[in-house]
Short mmCIF file of C-alpha atoms and ligand atoms in Angstrom, two decimals:
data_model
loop_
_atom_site.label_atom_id
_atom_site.label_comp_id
_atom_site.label_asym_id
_atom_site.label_seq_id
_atom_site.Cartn_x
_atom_site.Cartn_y
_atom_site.Cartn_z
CA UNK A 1 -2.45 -9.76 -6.53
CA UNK A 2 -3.76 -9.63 -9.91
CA UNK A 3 -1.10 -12.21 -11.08
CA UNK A 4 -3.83 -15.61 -11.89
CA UNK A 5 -7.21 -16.33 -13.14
CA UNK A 6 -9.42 -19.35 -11.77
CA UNK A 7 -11.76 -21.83 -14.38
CA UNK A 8 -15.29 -20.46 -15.44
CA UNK A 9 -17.16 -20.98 -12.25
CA UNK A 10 -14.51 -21.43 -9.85
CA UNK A 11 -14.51 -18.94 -6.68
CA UNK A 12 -11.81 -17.60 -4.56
CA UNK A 13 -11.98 -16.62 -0.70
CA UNK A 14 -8.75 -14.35 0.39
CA UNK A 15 -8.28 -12.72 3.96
CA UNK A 16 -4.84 -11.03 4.02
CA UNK A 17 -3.17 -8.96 6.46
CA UNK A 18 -0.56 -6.34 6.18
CA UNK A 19 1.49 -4.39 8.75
CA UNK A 20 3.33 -1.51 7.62
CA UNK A 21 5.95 -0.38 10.20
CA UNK A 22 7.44 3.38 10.05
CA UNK A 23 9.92 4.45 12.63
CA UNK A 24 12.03 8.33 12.16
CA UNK A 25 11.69 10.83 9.53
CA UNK A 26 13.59 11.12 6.47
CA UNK A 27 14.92 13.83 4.12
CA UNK A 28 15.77 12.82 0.79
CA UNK A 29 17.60 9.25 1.73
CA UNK A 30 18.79 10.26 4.80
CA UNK A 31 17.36 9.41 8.13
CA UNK A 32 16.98 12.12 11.09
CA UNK A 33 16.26 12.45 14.81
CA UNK A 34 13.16 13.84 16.00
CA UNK A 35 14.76 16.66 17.07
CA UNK A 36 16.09 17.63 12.78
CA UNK A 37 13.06 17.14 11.49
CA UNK A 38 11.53 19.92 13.66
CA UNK A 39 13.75 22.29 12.84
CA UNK A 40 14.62 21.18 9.43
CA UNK A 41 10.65 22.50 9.44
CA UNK A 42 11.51 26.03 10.37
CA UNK A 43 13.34 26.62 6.97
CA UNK A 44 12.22 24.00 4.24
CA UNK A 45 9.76 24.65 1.47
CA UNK A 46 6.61 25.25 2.81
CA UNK A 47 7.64 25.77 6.59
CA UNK A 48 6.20 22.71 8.41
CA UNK A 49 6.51 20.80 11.67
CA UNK A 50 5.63 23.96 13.76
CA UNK A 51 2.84 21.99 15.87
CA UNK A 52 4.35 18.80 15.61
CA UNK A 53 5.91 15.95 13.95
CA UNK A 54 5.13 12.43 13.12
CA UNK A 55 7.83 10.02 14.86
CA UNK A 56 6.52 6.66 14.06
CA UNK A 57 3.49 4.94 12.72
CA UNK A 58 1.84 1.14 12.51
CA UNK A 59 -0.03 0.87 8.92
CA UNK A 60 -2.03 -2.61 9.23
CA UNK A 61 -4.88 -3.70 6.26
CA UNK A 62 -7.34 -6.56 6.70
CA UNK A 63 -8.39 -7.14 3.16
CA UNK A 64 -10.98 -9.15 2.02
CA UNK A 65 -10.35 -10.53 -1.45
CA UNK A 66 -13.24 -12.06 -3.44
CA UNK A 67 -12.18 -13.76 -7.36
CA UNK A 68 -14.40 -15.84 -9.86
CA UNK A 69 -14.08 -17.41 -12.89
CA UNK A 70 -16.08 -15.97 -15.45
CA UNK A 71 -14.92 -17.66 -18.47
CA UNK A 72 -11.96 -20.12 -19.90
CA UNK A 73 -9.87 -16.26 -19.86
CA UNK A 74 -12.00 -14.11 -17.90
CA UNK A 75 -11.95 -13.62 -13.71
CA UNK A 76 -13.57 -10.92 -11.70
CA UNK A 77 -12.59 -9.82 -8.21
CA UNK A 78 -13.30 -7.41 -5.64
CA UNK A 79 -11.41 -6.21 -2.50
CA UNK A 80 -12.73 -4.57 0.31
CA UNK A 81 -10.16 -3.11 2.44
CA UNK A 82 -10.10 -2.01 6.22
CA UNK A 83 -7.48 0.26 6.90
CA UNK A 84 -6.20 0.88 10.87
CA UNK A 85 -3.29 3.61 11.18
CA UNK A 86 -1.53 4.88 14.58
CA UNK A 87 0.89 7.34 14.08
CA UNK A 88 3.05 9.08 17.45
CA UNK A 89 3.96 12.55 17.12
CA UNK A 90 6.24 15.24 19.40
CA UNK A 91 4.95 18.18 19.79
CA UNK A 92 6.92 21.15 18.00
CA UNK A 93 7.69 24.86 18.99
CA UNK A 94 3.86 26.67 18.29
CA UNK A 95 2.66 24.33 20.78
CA UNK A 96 3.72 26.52 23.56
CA UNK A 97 4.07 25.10 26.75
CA UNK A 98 3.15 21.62 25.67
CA UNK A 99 6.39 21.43 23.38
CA UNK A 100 8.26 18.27 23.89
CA UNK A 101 5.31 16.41 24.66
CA UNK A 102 3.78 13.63 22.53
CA UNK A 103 0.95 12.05 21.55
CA UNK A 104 -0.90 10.08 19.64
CA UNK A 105 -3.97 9.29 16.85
CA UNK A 106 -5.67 6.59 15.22
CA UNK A 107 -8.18 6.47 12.63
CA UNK A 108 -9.82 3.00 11.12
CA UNK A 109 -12.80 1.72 8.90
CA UNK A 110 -13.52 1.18 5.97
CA UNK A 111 -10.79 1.83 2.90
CA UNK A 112 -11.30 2.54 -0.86
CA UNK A 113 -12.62 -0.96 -2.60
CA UNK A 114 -11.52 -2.51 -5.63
CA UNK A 115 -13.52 -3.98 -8.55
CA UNK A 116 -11.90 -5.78 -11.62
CA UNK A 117 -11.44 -8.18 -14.41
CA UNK A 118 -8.27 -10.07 -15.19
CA UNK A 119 -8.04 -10.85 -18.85
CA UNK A 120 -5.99 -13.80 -19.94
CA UNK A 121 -4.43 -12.07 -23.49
CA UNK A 122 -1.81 -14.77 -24.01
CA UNK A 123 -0.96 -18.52 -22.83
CA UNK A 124 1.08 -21.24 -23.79
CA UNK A 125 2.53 -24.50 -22.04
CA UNK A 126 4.90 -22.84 -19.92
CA UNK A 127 3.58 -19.01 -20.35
CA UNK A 128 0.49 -16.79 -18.73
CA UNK A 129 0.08 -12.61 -19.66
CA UNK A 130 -2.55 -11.44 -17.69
CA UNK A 131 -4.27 -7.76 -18.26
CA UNK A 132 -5.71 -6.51 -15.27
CA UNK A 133 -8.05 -4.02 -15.52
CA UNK A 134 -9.70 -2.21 -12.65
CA UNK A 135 -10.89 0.30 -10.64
CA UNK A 136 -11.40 1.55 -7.29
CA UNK A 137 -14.25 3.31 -5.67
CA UNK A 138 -14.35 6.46 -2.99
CA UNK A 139 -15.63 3.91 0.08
CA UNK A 140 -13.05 5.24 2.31
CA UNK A 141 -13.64 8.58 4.42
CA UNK A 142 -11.50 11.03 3.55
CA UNK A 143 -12.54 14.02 6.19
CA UNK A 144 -12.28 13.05 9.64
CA UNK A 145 -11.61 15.19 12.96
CA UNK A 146 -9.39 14.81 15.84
CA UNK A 147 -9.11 17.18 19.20
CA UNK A 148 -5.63 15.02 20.12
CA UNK A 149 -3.15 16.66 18.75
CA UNK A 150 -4.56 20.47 20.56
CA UNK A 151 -5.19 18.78 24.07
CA UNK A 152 -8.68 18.18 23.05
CA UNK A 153 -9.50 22.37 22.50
CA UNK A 154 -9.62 22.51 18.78
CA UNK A 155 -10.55 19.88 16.35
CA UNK A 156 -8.78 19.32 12.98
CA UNK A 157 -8.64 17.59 10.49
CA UNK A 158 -6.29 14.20 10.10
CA UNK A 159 -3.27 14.51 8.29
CA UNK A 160 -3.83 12.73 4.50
CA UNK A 161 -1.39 9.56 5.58
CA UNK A 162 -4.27 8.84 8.30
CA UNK A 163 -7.15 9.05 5.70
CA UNK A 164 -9.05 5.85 5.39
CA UNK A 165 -9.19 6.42 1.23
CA UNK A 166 -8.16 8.11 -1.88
CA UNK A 167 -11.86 9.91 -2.51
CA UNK A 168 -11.06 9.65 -5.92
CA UNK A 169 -11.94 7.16 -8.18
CA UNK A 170 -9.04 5.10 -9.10
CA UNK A 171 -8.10 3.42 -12.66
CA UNK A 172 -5.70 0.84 -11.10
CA UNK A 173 -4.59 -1.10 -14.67
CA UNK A 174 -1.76 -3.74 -14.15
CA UNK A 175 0.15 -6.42 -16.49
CA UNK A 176 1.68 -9.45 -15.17
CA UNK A 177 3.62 -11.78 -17.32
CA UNK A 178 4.61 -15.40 -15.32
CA UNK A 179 7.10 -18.04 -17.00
CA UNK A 180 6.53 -21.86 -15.41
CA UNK A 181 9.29 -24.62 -14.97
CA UNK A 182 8.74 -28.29 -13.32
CA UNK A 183 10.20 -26.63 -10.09
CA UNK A 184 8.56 -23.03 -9.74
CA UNK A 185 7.79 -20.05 -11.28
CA UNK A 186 9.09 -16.52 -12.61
CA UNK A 187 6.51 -13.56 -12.80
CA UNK A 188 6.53 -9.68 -13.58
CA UNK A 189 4.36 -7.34 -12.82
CA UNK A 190 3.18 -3.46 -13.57
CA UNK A 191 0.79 -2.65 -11.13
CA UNK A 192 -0.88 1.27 -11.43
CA UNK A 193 -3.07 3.34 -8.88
CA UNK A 194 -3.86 6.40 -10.62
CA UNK A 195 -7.00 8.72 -9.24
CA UNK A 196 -9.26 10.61 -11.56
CA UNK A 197 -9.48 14.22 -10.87
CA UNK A 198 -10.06 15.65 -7.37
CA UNK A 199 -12.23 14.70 -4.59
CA UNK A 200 -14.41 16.49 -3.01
CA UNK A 201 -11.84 18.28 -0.62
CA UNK A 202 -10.54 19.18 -3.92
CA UNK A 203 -7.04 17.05 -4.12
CA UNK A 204 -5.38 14.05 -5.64
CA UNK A 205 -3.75 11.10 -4.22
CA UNK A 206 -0.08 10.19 -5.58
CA UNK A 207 -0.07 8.18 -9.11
CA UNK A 208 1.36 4.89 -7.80
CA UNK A 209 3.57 2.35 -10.23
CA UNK A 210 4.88 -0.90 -8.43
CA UNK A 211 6.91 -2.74 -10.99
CA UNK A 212 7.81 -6.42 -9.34
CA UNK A 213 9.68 -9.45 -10.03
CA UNK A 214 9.42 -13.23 -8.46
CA UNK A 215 10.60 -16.46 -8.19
CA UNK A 216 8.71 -18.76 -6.65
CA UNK A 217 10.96 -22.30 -5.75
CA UNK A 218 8.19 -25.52 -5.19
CA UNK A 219 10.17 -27.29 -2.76
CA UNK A 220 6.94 -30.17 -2.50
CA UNK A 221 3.97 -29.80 -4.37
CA UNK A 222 2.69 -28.08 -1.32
CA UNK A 223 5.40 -26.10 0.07
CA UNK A 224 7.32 -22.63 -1.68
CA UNK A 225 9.32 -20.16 -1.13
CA UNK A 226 9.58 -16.94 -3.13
CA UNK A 227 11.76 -13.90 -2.89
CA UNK A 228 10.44 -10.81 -5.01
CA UNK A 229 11.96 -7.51 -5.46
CA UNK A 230 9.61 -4.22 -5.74
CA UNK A 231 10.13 -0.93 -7.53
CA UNK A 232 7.52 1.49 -6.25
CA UNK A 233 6.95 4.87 -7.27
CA UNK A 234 4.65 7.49 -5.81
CA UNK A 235 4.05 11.14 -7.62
CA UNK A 236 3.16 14.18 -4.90
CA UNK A 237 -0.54 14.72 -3.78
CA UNK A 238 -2.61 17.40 -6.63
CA UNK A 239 -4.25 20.16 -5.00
CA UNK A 240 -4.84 21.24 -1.38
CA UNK A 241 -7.42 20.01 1.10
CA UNK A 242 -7.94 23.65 2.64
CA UNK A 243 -8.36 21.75 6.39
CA UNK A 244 -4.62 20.46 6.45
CA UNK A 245 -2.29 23.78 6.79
CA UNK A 246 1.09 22.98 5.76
CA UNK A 247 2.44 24.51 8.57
CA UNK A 248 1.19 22.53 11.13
CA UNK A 249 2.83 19.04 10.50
CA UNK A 250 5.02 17.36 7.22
CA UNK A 251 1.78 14.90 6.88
CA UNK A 252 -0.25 17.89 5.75
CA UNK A 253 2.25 19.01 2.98
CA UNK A 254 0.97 17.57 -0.69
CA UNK A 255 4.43 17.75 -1.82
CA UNK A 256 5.89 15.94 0.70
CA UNK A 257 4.15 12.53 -0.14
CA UNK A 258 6.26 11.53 -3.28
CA UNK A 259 9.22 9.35 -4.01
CA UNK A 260 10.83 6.17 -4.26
CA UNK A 261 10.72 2.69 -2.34
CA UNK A 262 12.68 -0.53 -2.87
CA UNK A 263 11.69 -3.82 -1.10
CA UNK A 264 12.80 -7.19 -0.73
CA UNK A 265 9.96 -10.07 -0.50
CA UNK A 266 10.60 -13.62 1.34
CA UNK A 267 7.88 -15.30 1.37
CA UNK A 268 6.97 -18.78 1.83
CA UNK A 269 2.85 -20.31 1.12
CA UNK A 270 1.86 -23.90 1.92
CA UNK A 271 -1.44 -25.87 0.72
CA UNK A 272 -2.88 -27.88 3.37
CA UNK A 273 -6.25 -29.69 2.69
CA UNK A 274 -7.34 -27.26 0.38
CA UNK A 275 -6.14 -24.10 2.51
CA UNK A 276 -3.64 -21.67 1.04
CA UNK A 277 -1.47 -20.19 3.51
CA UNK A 278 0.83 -17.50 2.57
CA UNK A 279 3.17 -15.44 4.92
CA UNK A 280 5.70 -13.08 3.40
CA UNK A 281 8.34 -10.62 5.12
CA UNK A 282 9.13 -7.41 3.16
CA UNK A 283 11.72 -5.38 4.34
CA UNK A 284 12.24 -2.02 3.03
CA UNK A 285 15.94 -1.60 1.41
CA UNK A 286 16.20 2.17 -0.38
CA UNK A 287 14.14 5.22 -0.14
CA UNK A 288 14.07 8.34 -1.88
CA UNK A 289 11.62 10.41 -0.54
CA UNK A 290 10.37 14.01 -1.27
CA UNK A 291 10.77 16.67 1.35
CA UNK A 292 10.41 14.85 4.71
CA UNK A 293 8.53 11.89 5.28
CA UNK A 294 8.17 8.78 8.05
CA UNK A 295 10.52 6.21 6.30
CA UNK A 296 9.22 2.67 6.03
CA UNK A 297 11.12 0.12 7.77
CA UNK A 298 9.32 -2.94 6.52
CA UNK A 299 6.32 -4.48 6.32
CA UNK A 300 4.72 -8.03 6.18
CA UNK A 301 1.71 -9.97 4.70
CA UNK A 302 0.07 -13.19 5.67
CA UNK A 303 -3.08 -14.49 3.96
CA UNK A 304 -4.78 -17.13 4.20
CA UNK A 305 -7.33 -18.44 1.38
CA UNK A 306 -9.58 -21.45 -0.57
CA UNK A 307 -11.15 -21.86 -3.61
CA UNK A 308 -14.34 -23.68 -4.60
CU1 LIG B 1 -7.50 -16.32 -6.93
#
């Protein structure tokens, strides 16, 4: 993402698709039963998990992904994002009688999209630096209800990891630098998602920073492989959506959303007629997470694209 720019008046058709898989809780970098993170609920800082807890949950993104050339160093883009999440929960001790039982929610439409211009700043015969600079904008509902988790009695509010957007707007600024040989490539990259002030149910979204590296191997001139290594950092949520009581369940705790993720990348992207086909496998290797969160197990991509 972010990392090329097309000729003046070339366009660019993306649809990707990610699936993010998260199965047990963790504290800190440890991973814990079901069971531990209830009652590691009844004492931690805020008290939480007294309804329930999350036990696993299935992330997956269509994205549609829109570039043009504007000039000889000028490309704008746009995503639009669709974001479907199912997350499985037990039931915790202030459920009463229904304690030990599970369930399960899902939420889905339309996510936060993204509008931007990638500015070539610097190019020679083996070198690109690319300035991305961007934006996103509130699309995605933040303020949905559920009756699931109370046996369909009482409806509240989703947790925020089941929101659909930010409801913020976003400056998402990134810089990617890329270094060419006869037989592949090398590229960096500081990508940013940082929100602007509260939303209307008067929070913030983490500030995000995903610092990558690549190398991308041409093994014909339509055939690589690439293997890319991810540094991403996530600050706790600002403020408090007065509908998601800490008490309830981890997901509703703002400083329980921070921390620290490294992934692995293996990808591999062939060009047939014209068609770019990408697929990549991204397996989560370290986590440092604040309080106690789902931990990511890994995640994959596939996209499939052509420009004109
Ligand atoms: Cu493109």
């Amino acid at each position: 993402m972010g990392d090329h720019i097309h000729a003046p008046g070339d366009w660019m058709v993306e649809y990707k698709y990610m699936n993010m898989y998260m199965e047990d809780n963790r504290i800190g970098s440890q991973t814990v039963s079901d069971a531990a993170a209830i009652t590691y609920g009844a004492t931690s800082d805020p008290v939480t998990n007294r309804m329930a807890t999350p036990t696993q949950m299935t992330h997956e993104m269509h994205m549609l992904h829109i570039m043009r050339g504007m000039t000889e160093n000028i490309t704008i883009y746009t995503m639009i994002m669709l974001p479907s999440v199912t997350m499985d929960h037990l039931r915790g001790p202030a459920a009463g009688p229904a304690a030990g039982t599970e369930f399960t929610t899902h939420n889905s439409g339309f996510g936060d999209t993204t509008l931007g211009a990638l500015m070539r700043l610097y190019t020679d015969e083996n070198d690109d630096w690319i300035l991305n600079l961007a934006g996103s904008i509130p699309t995605g509902d933040i303020f949905r209800t559920t009756t699931i988790p109370s046996g369909g009695t009482t409806s509240q509010a989703f947790p925020y990891p089941m929101r659909l957007g930010s409801g913020t707007f976003n400056a998402r600024p990134g810089l990617t630098w890329k270094h060419y040989w006869e037989f592949g490539s090398f590229g960096t990259q500081l990508q940013t998602d940082l929100p602007i002030g509260r939303n209307y149910r008067n929070y913030s979204v983490s500030d995000e920073f995903r610092l990558n590296h690549w190398y991308s191997h041409l093994i014909t001139d339509h055939l690589s492989t690439s293997l890319r290594v991810e540094n991403l950092w996530r600050n706790n949520y600002g403020g408090e959506d007065p509908m998601t009581p800490d008490m309830g369940i981890s997901t509703n705790v703002e400083s329980f959303r921070g921390g620290y993720w490294l992934n692995l990348g293996i990808g591999g992207a062939a060009l047939i007629n014209g068609h770019l086909l990408n697929v990549e496998f991204v397996p989560t290797l370290y986590q440092d997470l604040d309080g106690i969160q789902l931990e990511t197990d890994w995640s994959m991509v596939a996209s499939w694209s052509k420009s004109y």
